Amino acid sequence: RGGPVPPQTWGVTTHRNDTLWVHILEWNDSLDFYHIGLPGVKYDDVIANQFEIESCLEPLCRYSEGDLILLKDPETELLELKISQNLRDDCDTIVRLTFNTARTNSKLEL
């Protein structure tokens, strides 16, 4: 099912119940870390320490704590992801986030 974020240049989102999947299909090759903004998703809408990295080919168990950082845009309070190239899967890198259902904005239509 389509996610709360419209398609972006880097990929798409999907969601079901309290789970949001961020599918990164296009990477900027020149950066060690890739910044992805999620329009419409506030930082406080997700549980910051509850995420997983997945791959369309195999589970990605080889990531370290600093490979994915959840950031809050200071002006808009929107969620941004800072993702290391170490997590890159040429097919589809998937970040699975869990919504904080107690705080989630009803506009996300979970």
Coordinates of N, CA, C and O in Angstrom, one line a residue, residues 52-63 87 89 92 94:
E52 N 14.7 -1.0 11.4 CA 15.5 -2.1 10.9 C 15.8 -1.7 9.4 O 15.1 -1.0 8.8
I53 N 17.0 -2.3 9.0 CA 17.4 -2.1 7.6 C 17.2 -3.5 6.9 O 17.5 -4.5 7.4
E54 N 16.5 -3.4 5.8 CA 16.3 -4.6 5.0 C 16.8 -4.5 3.6 O 17.1 -3.4 3.2
S55 N 16.8 -5.6 2.9 CA 17.2 -5.6 1.5 C 16.3 -6.5 0.7 O 15.7 -7.4 1.3
C56 N 16.1 -6.2 -0.6 CA 15.2 -7.0 -1.4 C 15.9 -8.4 -1.6 O 15.2 -9.3 -2.0
L57 N 17.2 -8.5 -1.4 CA 17.9 -9.7 -1.7 C 18.2 -10.6 -0.5 O 18.1 -11.8 -0.6
E58 N 18.5 -9.9 0.6 CA 18.9 -10.6 1.8 C 18.7 -9.7 3.0 O 18.8 -8.5 2.9
P59 N 18.6 -10.3 4.2 CA 18.6 -9.4 5.4 C 19.9 -8.7 5.6 O 21.0 -9.3 5.3
L60 N 19.9 -7.4 5.9 CA 21.1 -6.7 6.1 C 21.5 -6.7 7.6 O 20.9 -5.9 8.4
C61 N 22.3 -7.6 8.0 CA 22.7 -7.7 9.4 C 24.0 -7.0 9.7 O 24.5 -7.0 10.8
R62 N 24.6 -6.5 8.6 CA 26.0 -6.0 8.7 C 26.0 -4.4 8.8 O 26.8 -3.8 8.2
Y63 N 25.2 -3.9 9.6 CA 25.2 -2.4 9.7 C 25.6 -2.1 11.2 O 25.3 -2.8 12.1
L87 N 25.0 0.8 3.6 CA 23.7 0.1 3.6 C 23.1 0.0 2.2 O 22.1 -0.6 2.0
D89 N 21.9 -1.1 -1.2 CA 21.6 -2.3 -2.0 C 21.2 -1.8 -3.4 O 20.3 -1.0 -3.5
D92 N 17.1 -2.5 -3.8 CA 16.2 -1.7 -3.0 C 16.7 -1.8 -1.6 O 16.6 -2.9 -0.9
I94 N 15.8 -0.9 2.1 CA 14.5 -0.7 2.8 C 14.8 -0.4 4.3 O 15.5 -1.1 5.0

